[in-house]
PDB file of C-alpha atoms in Angstrom:
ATOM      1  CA  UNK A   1     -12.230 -16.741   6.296  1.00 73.00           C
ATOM      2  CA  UNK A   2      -8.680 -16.535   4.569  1.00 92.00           C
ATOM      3  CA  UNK A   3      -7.205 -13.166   4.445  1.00 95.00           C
ATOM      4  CA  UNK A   4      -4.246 -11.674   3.156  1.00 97.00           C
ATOM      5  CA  UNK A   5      -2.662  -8.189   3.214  1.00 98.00           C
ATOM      6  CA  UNK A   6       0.130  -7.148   0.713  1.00 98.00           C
ATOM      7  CA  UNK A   7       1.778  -3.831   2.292  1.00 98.00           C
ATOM      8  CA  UNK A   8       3.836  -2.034  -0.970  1.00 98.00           C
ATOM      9  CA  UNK A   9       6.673   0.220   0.238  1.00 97.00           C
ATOM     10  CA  UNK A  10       8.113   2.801  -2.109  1.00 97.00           C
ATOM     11  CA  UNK A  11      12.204   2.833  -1.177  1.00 96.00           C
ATOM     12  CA  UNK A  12      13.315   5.176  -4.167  1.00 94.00           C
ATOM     13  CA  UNK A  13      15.889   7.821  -3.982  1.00 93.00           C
ATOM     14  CA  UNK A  14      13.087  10.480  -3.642  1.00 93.00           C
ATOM     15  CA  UNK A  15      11.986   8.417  -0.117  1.00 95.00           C
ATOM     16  CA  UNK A  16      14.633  10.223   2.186  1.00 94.00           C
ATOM     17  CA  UNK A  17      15.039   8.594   5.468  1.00 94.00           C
ATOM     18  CA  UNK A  18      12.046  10.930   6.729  1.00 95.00           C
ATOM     19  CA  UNK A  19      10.179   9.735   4.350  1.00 96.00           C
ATOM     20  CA  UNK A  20      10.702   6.540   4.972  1.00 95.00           C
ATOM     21  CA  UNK A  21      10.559   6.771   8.063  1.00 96.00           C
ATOM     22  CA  UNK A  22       6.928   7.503   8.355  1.00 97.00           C
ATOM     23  CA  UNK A  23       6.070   4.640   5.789  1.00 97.00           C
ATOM     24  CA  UNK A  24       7.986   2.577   7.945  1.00 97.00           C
ATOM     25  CA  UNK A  25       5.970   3.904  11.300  1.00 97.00           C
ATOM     26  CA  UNK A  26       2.665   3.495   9.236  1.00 98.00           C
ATOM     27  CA  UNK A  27       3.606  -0.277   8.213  1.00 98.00           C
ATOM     28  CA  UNK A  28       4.494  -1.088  11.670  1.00 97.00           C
ATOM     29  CA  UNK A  29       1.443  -0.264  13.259  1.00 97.00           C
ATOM     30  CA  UNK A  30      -0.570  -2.230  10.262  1.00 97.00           C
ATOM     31  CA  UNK A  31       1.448  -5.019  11.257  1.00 96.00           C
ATOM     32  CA  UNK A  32       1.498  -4.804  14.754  1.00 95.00           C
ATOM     33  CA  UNK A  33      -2.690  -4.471  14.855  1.00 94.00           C
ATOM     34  CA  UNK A  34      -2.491  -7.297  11.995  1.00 94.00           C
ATOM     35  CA  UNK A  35      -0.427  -9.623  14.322  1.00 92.00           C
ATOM     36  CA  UNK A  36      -2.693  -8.842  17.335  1.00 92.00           C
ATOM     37  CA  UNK A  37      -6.202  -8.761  16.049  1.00 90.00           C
ATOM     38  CA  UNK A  38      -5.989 -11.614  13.833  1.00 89.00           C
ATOM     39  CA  UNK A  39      -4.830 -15.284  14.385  1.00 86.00           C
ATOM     40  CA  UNK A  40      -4.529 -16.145  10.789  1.00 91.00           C
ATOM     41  CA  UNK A  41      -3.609 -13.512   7.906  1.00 95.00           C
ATOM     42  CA  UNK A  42      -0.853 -13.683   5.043  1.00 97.00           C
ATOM     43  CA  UNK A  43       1.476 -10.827   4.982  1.00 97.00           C
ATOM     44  CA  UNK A  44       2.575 -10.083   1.833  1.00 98.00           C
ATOM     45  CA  UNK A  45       5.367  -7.339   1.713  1.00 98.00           C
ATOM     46  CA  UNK A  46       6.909  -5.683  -1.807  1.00 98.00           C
ATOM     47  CA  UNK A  47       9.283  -3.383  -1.815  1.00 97.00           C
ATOM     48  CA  UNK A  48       9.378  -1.266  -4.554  1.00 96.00           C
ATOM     49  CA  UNK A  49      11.838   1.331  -6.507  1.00 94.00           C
ATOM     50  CA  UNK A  50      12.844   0.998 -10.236  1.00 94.00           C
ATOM     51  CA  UNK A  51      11.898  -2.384 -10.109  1.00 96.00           C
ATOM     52  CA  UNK A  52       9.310  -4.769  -7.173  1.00 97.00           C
ATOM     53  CA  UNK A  53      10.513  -7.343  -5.283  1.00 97.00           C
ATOM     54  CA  UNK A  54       8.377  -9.556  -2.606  1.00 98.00           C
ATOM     55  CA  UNK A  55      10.662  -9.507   0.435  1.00 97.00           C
ATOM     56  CA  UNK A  56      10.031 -10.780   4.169  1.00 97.00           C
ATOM     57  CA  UNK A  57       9.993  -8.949   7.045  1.00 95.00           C
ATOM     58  CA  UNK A  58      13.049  -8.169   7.718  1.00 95.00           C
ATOM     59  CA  UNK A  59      14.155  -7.102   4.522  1.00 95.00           C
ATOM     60  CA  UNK A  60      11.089  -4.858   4.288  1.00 96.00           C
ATOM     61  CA  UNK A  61      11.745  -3.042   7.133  1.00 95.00           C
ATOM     62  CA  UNK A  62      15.607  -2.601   7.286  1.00 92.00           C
ATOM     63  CA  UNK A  63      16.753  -3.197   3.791  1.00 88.00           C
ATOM     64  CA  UNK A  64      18.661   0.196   2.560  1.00 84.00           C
ATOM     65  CA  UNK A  65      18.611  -0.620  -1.097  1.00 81.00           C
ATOM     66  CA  UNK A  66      17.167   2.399  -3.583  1.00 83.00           C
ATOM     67  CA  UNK A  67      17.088   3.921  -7.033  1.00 86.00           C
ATOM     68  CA  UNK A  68      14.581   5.232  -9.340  1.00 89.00           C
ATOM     69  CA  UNK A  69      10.696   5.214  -9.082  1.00 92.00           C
ATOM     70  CA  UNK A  70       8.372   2.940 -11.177  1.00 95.00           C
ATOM     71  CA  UNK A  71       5.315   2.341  -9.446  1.00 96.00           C
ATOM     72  CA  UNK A  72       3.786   0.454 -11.566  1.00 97.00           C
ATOM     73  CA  UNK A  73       6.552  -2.324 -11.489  1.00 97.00           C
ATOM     74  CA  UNK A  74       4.692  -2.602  -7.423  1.00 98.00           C
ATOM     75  CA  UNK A  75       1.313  -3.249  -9.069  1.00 98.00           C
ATOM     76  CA  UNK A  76       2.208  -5.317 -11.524  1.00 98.00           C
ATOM     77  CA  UNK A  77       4.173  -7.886  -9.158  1.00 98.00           C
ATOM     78  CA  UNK A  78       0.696  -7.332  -6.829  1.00 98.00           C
ATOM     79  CA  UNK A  79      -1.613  -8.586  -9.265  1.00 98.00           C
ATOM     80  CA  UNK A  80       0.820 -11.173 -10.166  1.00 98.00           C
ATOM     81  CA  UNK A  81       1.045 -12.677  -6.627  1.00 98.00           C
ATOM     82  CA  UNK A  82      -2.611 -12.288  -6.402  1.00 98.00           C
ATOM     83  CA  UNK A  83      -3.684 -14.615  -9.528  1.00 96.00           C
ATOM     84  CA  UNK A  84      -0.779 -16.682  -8.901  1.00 97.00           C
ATOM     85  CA  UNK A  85      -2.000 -17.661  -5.018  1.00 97.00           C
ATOM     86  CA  UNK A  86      -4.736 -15.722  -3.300  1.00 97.00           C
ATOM     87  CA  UNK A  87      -7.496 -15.930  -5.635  1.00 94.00           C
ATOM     88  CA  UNK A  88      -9.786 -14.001  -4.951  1.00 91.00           C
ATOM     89  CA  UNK A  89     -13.291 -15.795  -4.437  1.00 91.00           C
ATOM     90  CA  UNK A  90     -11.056 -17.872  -1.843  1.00 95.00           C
ATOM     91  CA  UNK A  91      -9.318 -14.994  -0.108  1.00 96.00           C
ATOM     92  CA  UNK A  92     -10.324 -11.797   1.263  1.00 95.00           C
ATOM     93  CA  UNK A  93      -7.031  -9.237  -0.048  1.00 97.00           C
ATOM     94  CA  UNK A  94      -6.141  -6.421   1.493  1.00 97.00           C
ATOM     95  CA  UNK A  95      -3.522  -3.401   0.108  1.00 98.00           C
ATOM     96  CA  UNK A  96      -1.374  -0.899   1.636  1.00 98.00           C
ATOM     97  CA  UNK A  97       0.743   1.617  -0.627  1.00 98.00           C
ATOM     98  CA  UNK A  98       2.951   4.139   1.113  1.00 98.00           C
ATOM     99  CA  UNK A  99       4.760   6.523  -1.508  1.00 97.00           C
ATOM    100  CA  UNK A 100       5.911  10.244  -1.619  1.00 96.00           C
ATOM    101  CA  UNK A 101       4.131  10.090  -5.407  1.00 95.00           C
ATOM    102  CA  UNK A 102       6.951  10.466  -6.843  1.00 94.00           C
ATOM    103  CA  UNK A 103       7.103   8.536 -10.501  1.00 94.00           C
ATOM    104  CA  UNK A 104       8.172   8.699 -13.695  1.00 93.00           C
ATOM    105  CA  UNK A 105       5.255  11.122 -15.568  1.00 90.00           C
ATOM    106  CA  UNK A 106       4.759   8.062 -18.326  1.00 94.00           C
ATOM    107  CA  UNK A 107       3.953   5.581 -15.550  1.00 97.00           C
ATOM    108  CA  UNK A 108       1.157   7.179 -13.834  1.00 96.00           C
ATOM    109  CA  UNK A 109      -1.670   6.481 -16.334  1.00 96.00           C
ATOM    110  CA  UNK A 110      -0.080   2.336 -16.272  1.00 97.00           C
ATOM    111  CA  UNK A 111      -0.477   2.588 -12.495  1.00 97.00           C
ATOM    112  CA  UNK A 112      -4.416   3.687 -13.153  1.00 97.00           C
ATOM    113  CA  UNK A 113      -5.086   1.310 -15.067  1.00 97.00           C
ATOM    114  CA  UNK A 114      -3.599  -1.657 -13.040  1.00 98.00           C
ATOM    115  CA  UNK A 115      -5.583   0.204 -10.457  1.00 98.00           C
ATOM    116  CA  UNK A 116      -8.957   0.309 -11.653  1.00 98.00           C
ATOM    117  CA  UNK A 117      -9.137  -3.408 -14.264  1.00 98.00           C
ATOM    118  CA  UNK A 118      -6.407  -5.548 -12.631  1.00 98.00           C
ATOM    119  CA  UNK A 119      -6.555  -4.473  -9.018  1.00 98.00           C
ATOM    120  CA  UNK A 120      -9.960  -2.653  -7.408  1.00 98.00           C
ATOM    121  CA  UNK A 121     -11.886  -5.087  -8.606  1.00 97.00           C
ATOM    122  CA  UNK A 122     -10.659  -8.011  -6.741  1.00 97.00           C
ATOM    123  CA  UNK A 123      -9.719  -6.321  -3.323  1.00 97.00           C
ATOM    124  CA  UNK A 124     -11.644  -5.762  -0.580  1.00 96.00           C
ATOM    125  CA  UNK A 125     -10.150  -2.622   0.412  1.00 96.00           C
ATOM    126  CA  UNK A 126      -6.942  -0.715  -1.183  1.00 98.00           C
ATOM    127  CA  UNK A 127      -5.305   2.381   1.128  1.00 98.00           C
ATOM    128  CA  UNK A 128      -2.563   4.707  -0.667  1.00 98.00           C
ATOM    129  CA  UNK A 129      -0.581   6.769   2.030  1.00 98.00           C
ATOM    130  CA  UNK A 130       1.448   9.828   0.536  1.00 97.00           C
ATOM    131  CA  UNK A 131       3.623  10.947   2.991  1.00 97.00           C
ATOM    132  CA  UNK A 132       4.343  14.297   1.700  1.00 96.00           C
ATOM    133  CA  UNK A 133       2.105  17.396   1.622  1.00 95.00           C
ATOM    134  CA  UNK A 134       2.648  18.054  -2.147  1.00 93.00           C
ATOM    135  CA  UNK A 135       0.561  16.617  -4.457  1.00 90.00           C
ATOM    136  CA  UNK A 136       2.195  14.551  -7.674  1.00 88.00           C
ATOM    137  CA  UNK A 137       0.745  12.915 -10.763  1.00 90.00           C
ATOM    138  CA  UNK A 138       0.417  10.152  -9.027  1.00 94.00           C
ATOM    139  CA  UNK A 139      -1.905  11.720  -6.033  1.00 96.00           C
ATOM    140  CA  UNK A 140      -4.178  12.430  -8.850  1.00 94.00           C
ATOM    141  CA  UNK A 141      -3.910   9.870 -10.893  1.00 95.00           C
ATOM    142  CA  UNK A 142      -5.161   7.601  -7.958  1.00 97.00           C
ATOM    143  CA  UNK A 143      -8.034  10.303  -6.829  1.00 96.00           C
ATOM    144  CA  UNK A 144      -9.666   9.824 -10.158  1.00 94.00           C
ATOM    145  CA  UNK A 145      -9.672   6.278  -8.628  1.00 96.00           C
ATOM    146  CA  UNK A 146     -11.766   7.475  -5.365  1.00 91.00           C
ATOM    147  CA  UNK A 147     -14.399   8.238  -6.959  1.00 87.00           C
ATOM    148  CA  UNK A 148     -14.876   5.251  -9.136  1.00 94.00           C
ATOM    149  CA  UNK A 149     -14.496   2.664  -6.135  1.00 96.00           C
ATOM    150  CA  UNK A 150     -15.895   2.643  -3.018  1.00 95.00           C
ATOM    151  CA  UNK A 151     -13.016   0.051  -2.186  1.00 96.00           C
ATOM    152  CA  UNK A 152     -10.385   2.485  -2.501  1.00 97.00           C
ATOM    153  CA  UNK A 153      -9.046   5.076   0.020  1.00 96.00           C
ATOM    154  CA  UNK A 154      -6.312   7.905   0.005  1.00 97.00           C
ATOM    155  CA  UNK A 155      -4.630   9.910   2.934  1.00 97.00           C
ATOM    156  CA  UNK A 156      -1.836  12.218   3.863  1.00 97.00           C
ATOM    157  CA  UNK A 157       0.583  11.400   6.422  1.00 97.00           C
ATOM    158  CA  UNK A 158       3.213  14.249   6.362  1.00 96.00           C
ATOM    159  CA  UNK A 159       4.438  13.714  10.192  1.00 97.00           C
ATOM    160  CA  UNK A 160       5.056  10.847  12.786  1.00 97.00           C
ATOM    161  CA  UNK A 161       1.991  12.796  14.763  1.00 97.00           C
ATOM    162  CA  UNK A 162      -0.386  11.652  11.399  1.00 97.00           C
ATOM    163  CA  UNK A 163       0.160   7.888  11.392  1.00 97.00           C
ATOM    164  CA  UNK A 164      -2.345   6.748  13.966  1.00 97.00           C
ATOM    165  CA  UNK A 165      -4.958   8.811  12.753  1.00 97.00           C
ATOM    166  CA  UNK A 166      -4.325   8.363   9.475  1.00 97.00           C
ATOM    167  CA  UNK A 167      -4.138   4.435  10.045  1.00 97.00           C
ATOM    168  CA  UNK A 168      -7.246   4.710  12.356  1.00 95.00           C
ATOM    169  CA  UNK A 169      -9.309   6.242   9.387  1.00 95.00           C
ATOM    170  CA  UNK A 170      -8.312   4.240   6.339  1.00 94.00           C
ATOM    171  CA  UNK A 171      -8.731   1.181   8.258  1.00 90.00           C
ATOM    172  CA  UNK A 172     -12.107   1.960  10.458  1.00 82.00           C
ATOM    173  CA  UNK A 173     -15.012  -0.460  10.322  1.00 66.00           C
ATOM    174  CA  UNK A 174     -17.350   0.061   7.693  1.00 57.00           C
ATOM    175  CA  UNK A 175     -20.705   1.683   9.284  1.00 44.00           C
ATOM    176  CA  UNK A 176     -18.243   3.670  11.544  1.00 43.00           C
ATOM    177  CA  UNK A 177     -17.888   7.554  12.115  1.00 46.00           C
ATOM    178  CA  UNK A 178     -14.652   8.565  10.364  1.00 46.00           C
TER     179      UNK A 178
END
């Protein structure tokens, strides 16, 4: 089967190197068990701050550009790419979001609602990472979404030390212990 996995990186000011860092750590892994597991799989990266961009590799992992934080410009550019060339009876799609949940206040409810009629219902399998301990809007915002779809799946991953686990869990077989 045809699969693709779009991996959305927040890269706004409030994404200090740390921060970043650990988004960075989390995509890497995704990639490198991606790479390893699977013969054939699009990677789709966006990078996302004020504005989305798709980028390739490189750019996605090294690219210093920043500013503000409009999530929703990330989702939008997602279900863009999606319609545009993976559709989805075709493809099986695949998400990764890492953010600190930092966002403007007025975006959070467009970011829900990409979320659950644009987004959920075409994916397989959708995993946010927040990679701070505090939760924002947008934390909740996207729990309301847990609830709703079985598809959908949220962690914490505050320290280097949380990335495997946290990877391991979001992305364990279905039928497995967590």
């Amino acid at each position: 089967s045809r699969a693709a996995m779009f991996c959305l990186m927040d890269v706004s000011g409030s994404m200090d190197e740390a921060r970043k860092d650990l988004a960075k750590r989390f995509f890497i892994l995704l990639y490198l068990f991606l790479t390893r597991h699977y013969e054939k799989i699009d990677i789709v990266f966006i990078r996302h701050h004020t504005q989305a961009a798709e980028v390739g590799e490189e750019e996605f992992f090294h690219s210093r550009e920043t500013g503000g934080t409009v999530v929703s410009s990330a989702l939008h550019l997602l279900d863009g790419i999606i319609r545009n060339r993976y559709p989805p009876g075709e493809w099986n799609l695949y998400v990764a979001q890492a953010s600190d949940g930092d966002n403007f206040s007025t975006d959070n409810g467009n970011c829900g609602t990409l979320l659950r009629e644009r987004i959920l219902p075409l994916v397989r399998h959708f995993a946010y990472v927040q990679v701070v301990e505090d939760e924002q809007e947008l934390w909740q915002e996207y729990a309301a979404l847990q609830g709703q779809f079985d598809n959908f799946a949220m962690r914490k991953a505050t320290a280097s030390s949380d990335i495997y686990p946290v990877f391991r869990d979001l992305f364990r077989r279905e039928g497995a212990p967590a």
